[in-house]
Short mmCIF file of C-alpha atoms in Angstrom, two decimals:
data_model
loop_
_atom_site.label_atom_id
_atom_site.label_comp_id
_atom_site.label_asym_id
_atom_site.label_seq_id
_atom_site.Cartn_x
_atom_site.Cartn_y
_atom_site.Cartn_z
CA UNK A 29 30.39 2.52 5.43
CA UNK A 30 31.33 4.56 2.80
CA UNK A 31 29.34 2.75 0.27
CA UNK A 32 26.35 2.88 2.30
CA UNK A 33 26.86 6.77 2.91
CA UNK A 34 26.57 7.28 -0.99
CA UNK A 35 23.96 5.43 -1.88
CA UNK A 36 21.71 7.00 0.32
CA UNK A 37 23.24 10.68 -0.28
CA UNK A 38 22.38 9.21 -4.06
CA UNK A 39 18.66 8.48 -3.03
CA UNK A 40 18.12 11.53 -1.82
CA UNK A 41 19.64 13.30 -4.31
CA UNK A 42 17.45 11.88 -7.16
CA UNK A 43 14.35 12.92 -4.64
CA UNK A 44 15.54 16.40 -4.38
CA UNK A 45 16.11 17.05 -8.00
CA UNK A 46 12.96 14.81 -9.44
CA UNK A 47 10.28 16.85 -11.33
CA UNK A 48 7.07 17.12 -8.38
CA UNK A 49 4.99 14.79 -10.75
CA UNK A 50 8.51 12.05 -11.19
CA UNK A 51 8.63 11.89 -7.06
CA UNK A 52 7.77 7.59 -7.62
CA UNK A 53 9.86 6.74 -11.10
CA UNK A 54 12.72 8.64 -9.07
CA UNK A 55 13.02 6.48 -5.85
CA UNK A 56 11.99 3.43 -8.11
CA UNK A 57 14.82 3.77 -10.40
CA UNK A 58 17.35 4.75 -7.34
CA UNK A 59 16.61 2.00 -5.05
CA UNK A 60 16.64 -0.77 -7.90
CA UNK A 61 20.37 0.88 -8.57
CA UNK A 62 21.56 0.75 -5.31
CA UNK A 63 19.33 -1.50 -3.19
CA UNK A 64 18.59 -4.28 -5.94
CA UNK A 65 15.12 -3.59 -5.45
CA UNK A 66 12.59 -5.67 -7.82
CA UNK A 67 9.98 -3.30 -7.15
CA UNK A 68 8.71 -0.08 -5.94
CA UNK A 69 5.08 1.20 -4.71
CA UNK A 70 3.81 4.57 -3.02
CA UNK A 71 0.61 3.87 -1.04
CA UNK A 72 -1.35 7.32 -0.03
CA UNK A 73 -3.63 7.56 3.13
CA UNK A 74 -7.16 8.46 1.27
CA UNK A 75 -9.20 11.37 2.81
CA UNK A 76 -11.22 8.88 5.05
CA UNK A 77 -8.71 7.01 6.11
CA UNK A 78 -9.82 3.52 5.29
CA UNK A 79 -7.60 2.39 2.53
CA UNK A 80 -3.95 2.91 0.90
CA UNK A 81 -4.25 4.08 -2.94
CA UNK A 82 -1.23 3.72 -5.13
CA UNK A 83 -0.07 6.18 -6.60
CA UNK A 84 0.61 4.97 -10.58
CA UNK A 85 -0.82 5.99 -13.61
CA UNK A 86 -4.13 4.67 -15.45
CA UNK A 87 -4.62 1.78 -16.85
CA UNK A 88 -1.84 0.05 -15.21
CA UNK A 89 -3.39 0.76 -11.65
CA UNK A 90 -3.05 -1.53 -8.16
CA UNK A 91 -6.29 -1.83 -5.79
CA UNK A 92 -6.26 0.20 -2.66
CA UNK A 93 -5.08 -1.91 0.45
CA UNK A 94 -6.71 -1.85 3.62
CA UNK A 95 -5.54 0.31 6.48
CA UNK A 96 -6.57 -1.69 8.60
CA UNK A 97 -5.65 -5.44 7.26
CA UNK A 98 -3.01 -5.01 4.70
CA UNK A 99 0.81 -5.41 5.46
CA UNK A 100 0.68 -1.85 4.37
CA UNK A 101 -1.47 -1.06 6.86
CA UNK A 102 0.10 -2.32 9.61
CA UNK A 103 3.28 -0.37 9.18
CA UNK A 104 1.01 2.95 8.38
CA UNK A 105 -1.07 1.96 11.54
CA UNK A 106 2.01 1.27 14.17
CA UNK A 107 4.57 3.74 12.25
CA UNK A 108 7.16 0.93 12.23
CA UNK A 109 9.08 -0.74 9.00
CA UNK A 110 6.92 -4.36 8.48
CA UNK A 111 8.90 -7.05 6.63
CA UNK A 112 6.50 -9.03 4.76
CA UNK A 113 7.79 -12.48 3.10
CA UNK A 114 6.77 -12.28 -0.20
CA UNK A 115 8.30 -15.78 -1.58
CA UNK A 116 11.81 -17.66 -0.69
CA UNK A 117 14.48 -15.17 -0.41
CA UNK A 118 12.12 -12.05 -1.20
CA UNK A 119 10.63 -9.80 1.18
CA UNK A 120 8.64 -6.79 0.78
CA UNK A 121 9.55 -4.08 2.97
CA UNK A 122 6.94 -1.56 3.78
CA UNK A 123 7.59 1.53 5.44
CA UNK A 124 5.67 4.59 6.61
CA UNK A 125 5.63 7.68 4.42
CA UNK A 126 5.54 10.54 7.43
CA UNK A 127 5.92 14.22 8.40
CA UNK A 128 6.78 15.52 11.46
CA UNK A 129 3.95 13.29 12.54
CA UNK A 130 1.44 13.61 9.70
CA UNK A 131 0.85 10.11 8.36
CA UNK A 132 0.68 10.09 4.48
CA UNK A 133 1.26 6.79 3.44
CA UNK A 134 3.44 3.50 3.12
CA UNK A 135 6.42 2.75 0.44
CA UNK A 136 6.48 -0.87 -0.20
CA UNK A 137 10.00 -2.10 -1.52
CA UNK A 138 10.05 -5.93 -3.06
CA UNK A 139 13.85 -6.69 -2.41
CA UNK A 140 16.14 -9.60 -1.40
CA UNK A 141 15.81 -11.13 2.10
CA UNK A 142 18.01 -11.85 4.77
CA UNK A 143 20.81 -9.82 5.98
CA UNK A 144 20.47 -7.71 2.68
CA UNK A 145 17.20 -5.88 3.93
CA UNK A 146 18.59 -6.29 7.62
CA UNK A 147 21.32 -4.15 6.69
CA UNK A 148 19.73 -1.55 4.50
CA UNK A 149 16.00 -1.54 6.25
CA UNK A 150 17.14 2.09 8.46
CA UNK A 151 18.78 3.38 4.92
CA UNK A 152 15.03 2.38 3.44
CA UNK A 153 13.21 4.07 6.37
CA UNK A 154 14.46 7.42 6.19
CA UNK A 155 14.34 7.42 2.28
CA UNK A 156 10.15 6.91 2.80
CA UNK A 157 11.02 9.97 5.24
CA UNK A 158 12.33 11.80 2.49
CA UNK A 159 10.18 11.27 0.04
CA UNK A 160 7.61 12.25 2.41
CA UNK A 161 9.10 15.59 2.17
CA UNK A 162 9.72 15.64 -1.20
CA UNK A 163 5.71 15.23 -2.06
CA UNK A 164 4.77 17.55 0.53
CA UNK A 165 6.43 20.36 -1.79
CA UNK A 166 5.71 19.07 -4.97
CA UNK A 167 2.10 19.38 -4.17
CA UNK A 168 2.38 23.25 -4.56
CA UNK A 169 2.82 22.51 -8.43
CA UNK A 170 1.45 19.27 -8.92
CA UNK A 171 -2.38 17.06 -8.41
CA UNK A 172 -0.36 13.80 -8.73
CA UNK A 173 -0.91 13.36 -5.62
CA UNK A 174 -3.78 14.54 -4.27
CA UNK A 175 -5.62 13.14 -6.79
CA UNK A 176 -4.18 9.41 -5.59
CA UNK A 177 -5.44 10.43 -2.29
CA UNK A 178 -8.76 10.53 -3.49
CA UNK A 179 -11.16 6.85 -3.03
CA UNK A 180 -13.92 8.84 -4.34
CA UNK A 181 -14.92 12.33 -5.53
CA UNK A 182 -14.93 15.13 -3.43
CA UNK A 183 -17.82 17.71 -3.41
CA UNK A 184 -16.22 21.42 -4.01
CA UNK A 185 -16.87 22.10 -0.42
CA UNK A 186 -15.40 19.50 0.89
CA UNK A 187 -12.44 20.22 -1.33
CA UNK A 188 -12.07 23.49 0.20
CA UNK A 189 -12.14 22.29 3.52
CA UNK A 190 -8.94 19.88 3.02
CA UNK A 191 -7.55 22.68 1.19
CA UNK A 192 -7.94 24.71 4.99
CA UNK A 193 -6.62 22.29 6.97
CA UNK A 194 -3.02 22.05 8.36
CA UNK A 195 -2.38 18.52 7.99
CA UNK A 196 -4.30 15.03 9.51
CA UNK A 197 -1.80 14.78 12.49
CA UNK A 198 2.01 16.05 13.93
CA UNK A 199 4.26 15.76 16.83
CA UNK A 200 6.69 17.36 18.96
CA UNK A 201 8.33 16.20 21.99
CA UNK A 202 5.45 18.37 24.13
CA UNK A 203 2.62 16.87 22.75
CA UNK A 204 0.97 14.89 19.47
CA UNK A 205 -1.75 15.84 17.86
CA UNK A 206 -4.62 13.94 15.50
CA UNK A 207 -8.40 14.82 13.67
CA UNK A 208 -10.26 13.68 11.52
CA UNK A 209 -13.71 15.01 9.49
CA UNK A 210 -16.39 12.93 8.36
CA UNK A 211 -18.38 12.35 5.97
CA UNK A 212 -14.31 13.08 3.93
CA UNK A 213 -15.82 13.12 0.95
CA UNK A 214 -18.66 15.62 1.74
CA UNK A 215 -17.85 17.79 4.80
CA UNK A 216 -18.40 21.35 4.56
CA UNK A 217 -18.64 23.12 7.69
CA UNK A 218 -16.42 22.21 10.41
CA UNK A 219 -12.38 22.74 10.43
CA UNK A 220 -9.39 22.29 12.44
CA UNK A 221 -6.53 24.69 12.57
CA UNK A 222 -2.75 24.34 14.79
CA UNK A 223 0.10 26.19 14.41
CA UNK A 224 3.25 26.11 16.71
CA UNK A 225 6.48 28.33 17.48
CA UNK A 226 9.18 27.31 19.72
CA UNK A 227 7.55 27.91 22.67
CA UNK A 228 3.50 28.00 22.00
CA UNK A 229 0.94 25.86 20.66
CA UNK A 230 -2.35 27.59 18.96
CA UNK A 231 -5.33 25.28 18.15
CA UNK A 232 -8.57 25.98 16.82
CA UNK A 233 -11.78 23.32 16.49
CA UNK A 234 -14.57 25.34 14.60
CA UNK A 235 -18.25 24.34 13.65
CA UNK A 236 -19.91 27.02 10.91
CA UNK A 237 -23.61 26.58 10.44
CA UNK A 238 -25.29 25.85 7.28
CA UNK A 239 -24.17 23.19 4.13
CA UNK A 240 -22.31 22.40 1.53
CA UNK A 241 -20.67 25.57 -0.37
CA UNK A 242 -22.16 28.53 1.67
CA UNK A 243 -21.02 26.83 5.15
CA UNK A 244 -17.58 26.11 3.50
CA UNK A 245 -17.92 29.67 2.72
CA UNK A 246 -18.30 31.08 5.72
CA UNK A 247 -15.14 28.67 7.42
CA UNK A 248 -12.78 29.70 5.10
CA UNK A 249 -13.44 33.32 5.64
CA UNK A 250 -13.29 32.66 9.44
CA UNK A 251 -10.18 30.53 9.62
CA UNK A 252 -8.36 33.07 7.43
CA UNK A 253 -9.40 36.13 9.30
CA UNK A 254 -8.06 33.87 12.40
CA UNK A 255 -4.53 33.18 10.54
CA UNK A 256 -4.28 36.97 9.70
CA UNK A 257 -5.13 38.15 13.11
CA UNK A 258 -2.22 35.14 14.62
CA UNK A 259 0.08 35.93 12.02
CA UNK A 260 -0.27 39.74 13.14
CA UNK A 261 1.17 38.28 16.24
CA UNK A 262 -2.22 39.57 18.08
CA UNK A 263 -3.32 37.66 21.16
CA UNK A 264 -6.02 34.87 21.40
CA UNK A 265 -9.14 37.54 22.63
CA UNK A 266 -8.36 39.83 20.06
CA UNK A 267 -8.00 36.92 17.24
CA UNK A 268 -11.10 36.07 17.89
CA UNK A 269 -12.75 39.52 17.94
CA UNK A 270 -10.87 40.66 14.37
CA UNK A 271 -12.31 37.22 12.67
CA UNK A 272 -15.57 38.54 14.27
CA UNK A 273 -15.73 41.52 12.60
CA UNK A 274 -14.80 39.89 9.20
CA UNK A 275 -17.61 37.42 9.42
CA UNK A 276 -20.15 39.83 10.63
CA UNK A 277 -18.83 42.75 7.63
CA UNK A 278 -20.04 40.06 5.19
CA UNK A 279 -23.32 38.45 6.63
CA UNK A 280 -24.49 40.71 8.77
CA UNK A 281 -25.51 38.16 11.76
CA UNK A 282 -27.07 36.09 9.15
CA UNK A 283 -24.75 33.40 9.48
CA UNK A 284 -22.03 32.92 12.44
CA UNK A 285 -19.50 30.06 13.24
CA UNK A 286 -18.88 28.66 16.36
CA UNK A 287 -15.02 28.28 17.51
CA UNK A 288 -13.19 26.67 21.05
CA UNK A 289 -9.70 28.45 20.70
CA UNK A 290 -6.67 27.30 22.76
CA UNK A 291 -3.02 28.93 22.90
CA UNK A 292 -0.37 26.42 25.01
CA UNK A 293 2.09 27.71 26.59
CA UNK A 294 4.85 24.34 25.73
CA UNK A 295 6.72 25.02 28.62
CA UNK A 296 4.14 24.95 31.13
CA UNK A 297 1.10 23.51 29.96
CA UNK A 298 -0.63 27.16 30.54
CA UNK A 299 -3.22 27.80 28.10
CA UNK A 300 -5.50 30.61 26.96
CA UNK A 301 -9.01 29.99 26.11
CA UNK A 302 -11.56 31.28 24.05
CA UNK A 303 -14.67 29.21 23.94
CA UNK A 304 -16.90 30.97 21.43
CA UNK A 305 -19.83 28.27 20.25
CA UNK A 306 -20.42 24.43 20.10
CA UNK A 307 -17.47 22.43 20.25
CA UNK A 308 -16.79 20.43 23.58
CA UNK A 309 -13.76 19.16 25.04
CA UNK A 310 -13.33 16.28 26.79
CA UNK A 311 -10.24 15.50 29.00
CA UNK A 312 -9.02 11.88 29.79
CA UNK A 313 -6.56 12.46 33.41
CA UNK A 314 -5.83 9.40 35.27
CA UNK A 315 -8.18 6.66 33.84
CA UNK A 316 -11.54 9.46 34.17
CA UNK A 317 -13.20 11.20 31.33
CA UNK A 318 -14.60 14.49 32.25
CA UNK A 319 -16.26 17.48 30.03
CA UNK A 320 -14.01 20.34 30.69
CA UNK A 321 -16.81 23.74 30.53
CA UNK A 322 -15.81 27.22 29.79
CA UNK A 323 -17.77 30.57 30.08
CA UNK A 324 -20.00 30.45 26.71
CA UNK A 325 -19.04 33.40 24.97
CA UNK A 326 -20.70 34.17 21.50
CA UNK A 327 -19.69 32.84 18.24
CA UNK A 328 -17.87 34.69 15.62
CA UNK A 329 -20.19 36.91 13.39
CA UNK A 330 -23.66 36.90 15.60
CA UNK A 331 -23.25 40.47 16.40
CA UNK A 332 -21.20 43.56 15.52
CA UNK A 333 -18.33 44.34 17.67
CA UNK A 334 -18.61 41.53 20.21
CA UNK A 335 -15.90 41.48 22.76
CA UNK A 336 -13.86 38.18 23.90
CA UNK A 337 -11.96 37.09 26.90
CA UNK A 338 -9.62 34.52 27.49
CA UNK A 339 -9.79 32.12 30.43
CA UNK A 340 -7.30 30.00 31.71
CA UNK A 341 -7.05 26.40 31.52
CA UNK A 342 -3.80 23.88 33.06
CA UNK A 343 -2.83 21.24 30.63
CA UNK A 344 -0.85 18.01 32.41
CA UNK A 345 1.82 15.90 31.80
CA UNK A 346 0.16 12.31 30.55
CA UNK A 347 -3.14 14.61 29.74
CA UNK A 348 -5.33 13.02 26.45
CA UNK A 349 -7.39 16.31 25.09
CA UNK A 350 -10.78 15.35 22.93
CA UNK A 351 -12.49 17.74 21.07
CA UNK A 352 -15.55 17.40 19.22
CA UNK A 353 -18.49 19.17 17.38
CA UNK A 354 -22.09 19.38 17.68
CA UNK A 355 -22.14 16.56 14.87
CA UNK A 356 -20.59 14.31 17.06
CA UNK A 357 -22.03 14.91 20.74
CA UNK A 358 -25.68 15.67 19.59
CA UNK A 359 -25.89 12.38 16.84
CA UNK A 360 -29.02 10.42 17.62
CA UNK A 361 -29.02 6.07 17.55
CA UNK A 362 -32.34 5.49 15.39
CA UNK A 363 -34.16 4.75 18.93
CA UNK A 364 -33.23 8.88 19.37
CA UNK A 365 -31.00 8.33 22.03
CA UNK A 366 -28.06 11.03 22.02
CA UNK A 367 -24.77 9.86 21.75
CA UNK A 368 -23.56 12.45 24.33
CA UNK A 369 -21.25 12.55 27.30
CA UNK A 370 -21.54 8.86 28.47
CA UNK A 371 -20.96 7.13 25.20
CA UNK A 372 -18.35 9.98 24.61
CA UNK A 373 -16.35 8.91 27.64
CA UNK A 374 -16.30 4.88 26.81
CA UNK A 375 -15.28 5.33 23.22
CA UNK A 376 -12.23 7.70 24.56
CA UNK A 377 -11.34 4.74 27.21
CA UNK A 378 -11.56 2.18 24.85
CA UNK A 379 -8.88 3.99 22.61
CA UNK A 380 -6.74 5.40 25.22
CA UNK A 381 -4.03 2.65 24.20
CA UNK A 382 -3.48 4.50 20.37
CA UNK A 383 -1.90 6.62 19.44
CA UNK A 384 -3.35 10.30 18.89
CA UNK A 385 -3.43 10.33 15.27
CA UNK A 386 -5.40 7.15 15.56
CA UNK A 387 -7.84 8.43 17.87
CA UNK A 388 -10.47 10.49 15.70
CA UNK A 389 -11.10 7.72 13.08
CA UNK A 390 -11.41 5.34 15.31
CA UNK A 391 -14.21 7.32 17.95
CA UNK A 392 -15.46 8.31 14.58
CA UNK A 393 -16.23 4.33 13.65
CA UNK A 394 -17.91 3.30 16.95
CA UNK A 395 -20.38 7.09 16.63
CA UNK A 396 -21.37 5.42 12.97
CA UNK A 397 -21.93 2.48 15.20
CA UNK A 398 -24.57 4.43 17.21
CA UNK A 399 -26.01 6.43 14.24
CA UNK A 400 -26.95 2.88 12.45
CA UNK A 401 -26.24 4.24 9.04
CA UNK A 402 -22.90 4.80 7.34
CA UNK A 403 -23.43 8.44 6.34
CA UNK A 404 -24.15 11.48 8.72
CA UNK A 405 -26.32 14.50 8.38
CA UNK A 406 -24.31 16.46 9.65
CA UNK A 407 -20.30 16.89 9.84
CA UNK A 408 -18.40 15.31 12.73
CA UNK A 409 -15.18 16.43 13.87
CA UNK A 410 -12.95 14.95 16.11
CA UNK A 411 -9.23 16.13 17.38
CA UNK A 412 -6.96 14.30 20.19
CA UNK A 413 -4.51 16.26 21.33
CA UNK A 414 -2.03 14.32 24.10
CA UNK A 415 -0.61 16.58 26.32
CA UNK A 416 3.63 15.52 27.16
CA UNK A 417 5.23 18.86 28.09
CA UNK A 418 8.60 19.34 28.77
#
């Protein structure tokens, strides 16, 4: 027991003290020490969530791997350790890369078989735990990895946006959360925000009008105006009216952004609602999809010194939340017919068996389905939040 103690206090020790950009030759020089491992490979989750790039350094690069297909995939996909045979007596054990919930990637270890990995495969696990961590903060001081997230180029407003954003998915015991933004590589407009205490839950789904850099813009001035007003510790109504009067001080009503604003109450389920624009919610409760409707209220930076109110709204136990822009409710097939409510509710009962953080790429794949061509005209956002409570 002992020796198993300090080889893993050993792993994580080389993780912890590993230059940002060393976060891979670290755990590949540790677990060949004291797993025997033959080899080591980081797989990241790219921006659009199709395939696993490595992380490893040009020329000597490995193709992406499916998300969908791949061994990798499978373990990224069910958030379980797969054992893949990999020839007699040699297994490759793959094993997601996670963070509280927000699914980064896969570390695949080539090791010994048999009761070797059997005994060291929960050792393994929370190593790709730590790791995830570990390249969490060393992307404050290093693009190693973002750049390995990266299938293709981003467009400098899209790069802003997943600058903005809080992460692809997380959990507590009260709830999980997931979203996704497409086209990845060339969104501009709409954003997610979430932020949670002890005891409350704030989420934001916001749709800014216009393109590329200007829309981008305008979303990052509105979601930080929103994070200054929360961080103030100021109530939903009045978050929303301070972010007002920062977009409208800088364009005047000539550009606005539409925001649906929620604050939880964890213990409860109680929640506080602002509903200030486009995006809709949609609420799967007991096998039925239903639109849940708000009083419209006006969107953030139309007019000068508009005043908000919160509603209320009951989240239950066993409760799947769905929000979604404009880019995803309004999308026409190429016969025009709206994707809308109906085709809404069948995609969200035809995934209620994933998991959350699997939810918004997947509704996103059966709407490119209905648009007949591969990329939108206009951003389409999609968050699942499932509701446990306490």
């Amino acid at each position: 027991m002992l020796t198993i103690v300090n080889r893993f206090v050993a792993a994580e020790r080389a993780l912890r003290t590993a230059a940002p950009h060393e976060l891979l030759d670290a755990v590949r020089r540790v677990l060949a020490e004291q797993y025997t491992a033959e080899s080591v490979e980081l797989y990241l989750a790219d921006y659009g969530l199709r395939v696993l790039q490595p992380v490893s350094v040009p020329p000597h690069t490995l193709e992406p791997v499916s998300v969908h297909t791949s061994p990798a995939g499978r373990a990224f996909g069910a958030q379980e350790p797969f054992v893949e045979d990999v020839r007699d007596g040699v297994v490759c054990a793959h094993l997601p890369v996670t963070v509280r919930g927000d699914r980064l990637g896969v570390l695949s270890v080539t090791l010994p078989g048999g009761d070797h990995v059997q005994h060291c495969l929960g050792e393994l696990a929370e190593i790709a735990e730590v790791l995830g961590h570990e390249v969490v903060v060393a992307e404050r001081d290093t693009d190693v990895y973002l750049q390995a997230r990266r299938k293709d180029r981003l467009t400098l407003a899209a790069e802003m946006q997943w600058q903005l954003l809080p992460g692809r998915s997380c959990s507590r015991p009260e709830y999980e959360l997931g979203a996704q933004l497409e086209p990845a590589y060339a969104i501009f407009g709409d954003n997610f925000d979430w932020s949670a205490t002890a005891d409350r839950l704030m989420l934001y789904v916001t749709n800014g009008m216009g393109e590329g850099i200007e829309a981008s813009l305008l979303t990052n001035l509105a979601i930080s105006a929103l994070r200054n007003a929360r961080r103030a510790g100021l109530p939903l109504a009045d978050q929303a009216a301070l972010a007002d009067q920062a977009v409208y001080a800088r364009y005047r009503g000539r550009s606005y952004l539409s925001v649906l604003m929620f604050d939880f109450e964890l213990a409860t389920g109680r929640a506080r609602v602002v509903d200030a624009g486009s995006p809709q919610l949609l609420r799967l409760r007991d096998g039925k999809v239903e639109r849940v409707t708000f009083e419209a209220q006006l969107p953030l930076g139309m007019f000068e010194e508009t005043d908000y109110v919160a509603q209320e709204f009951q989240a239950e136990p066993g409760d799947r939340l769905v929000f979604v822009s404009d880019g995803v409710y309004a999308v026409a097939s190429p016969g025009g017919e709206v994707y809308g409510d109906a085709a809404l509710a069948r995609a969200i009962l035809s995934t209620r068996l994933l998991p959350a953080a699997e939810v918004p790429r997947a509704i996103l794949r059966e709407l490119t389905g209905h648009r007949g061509r591969p990329v939108p005209d206009d951003d389409a956002l999609v968050v699942c939040l499932d509701w446990h409570g306490r």
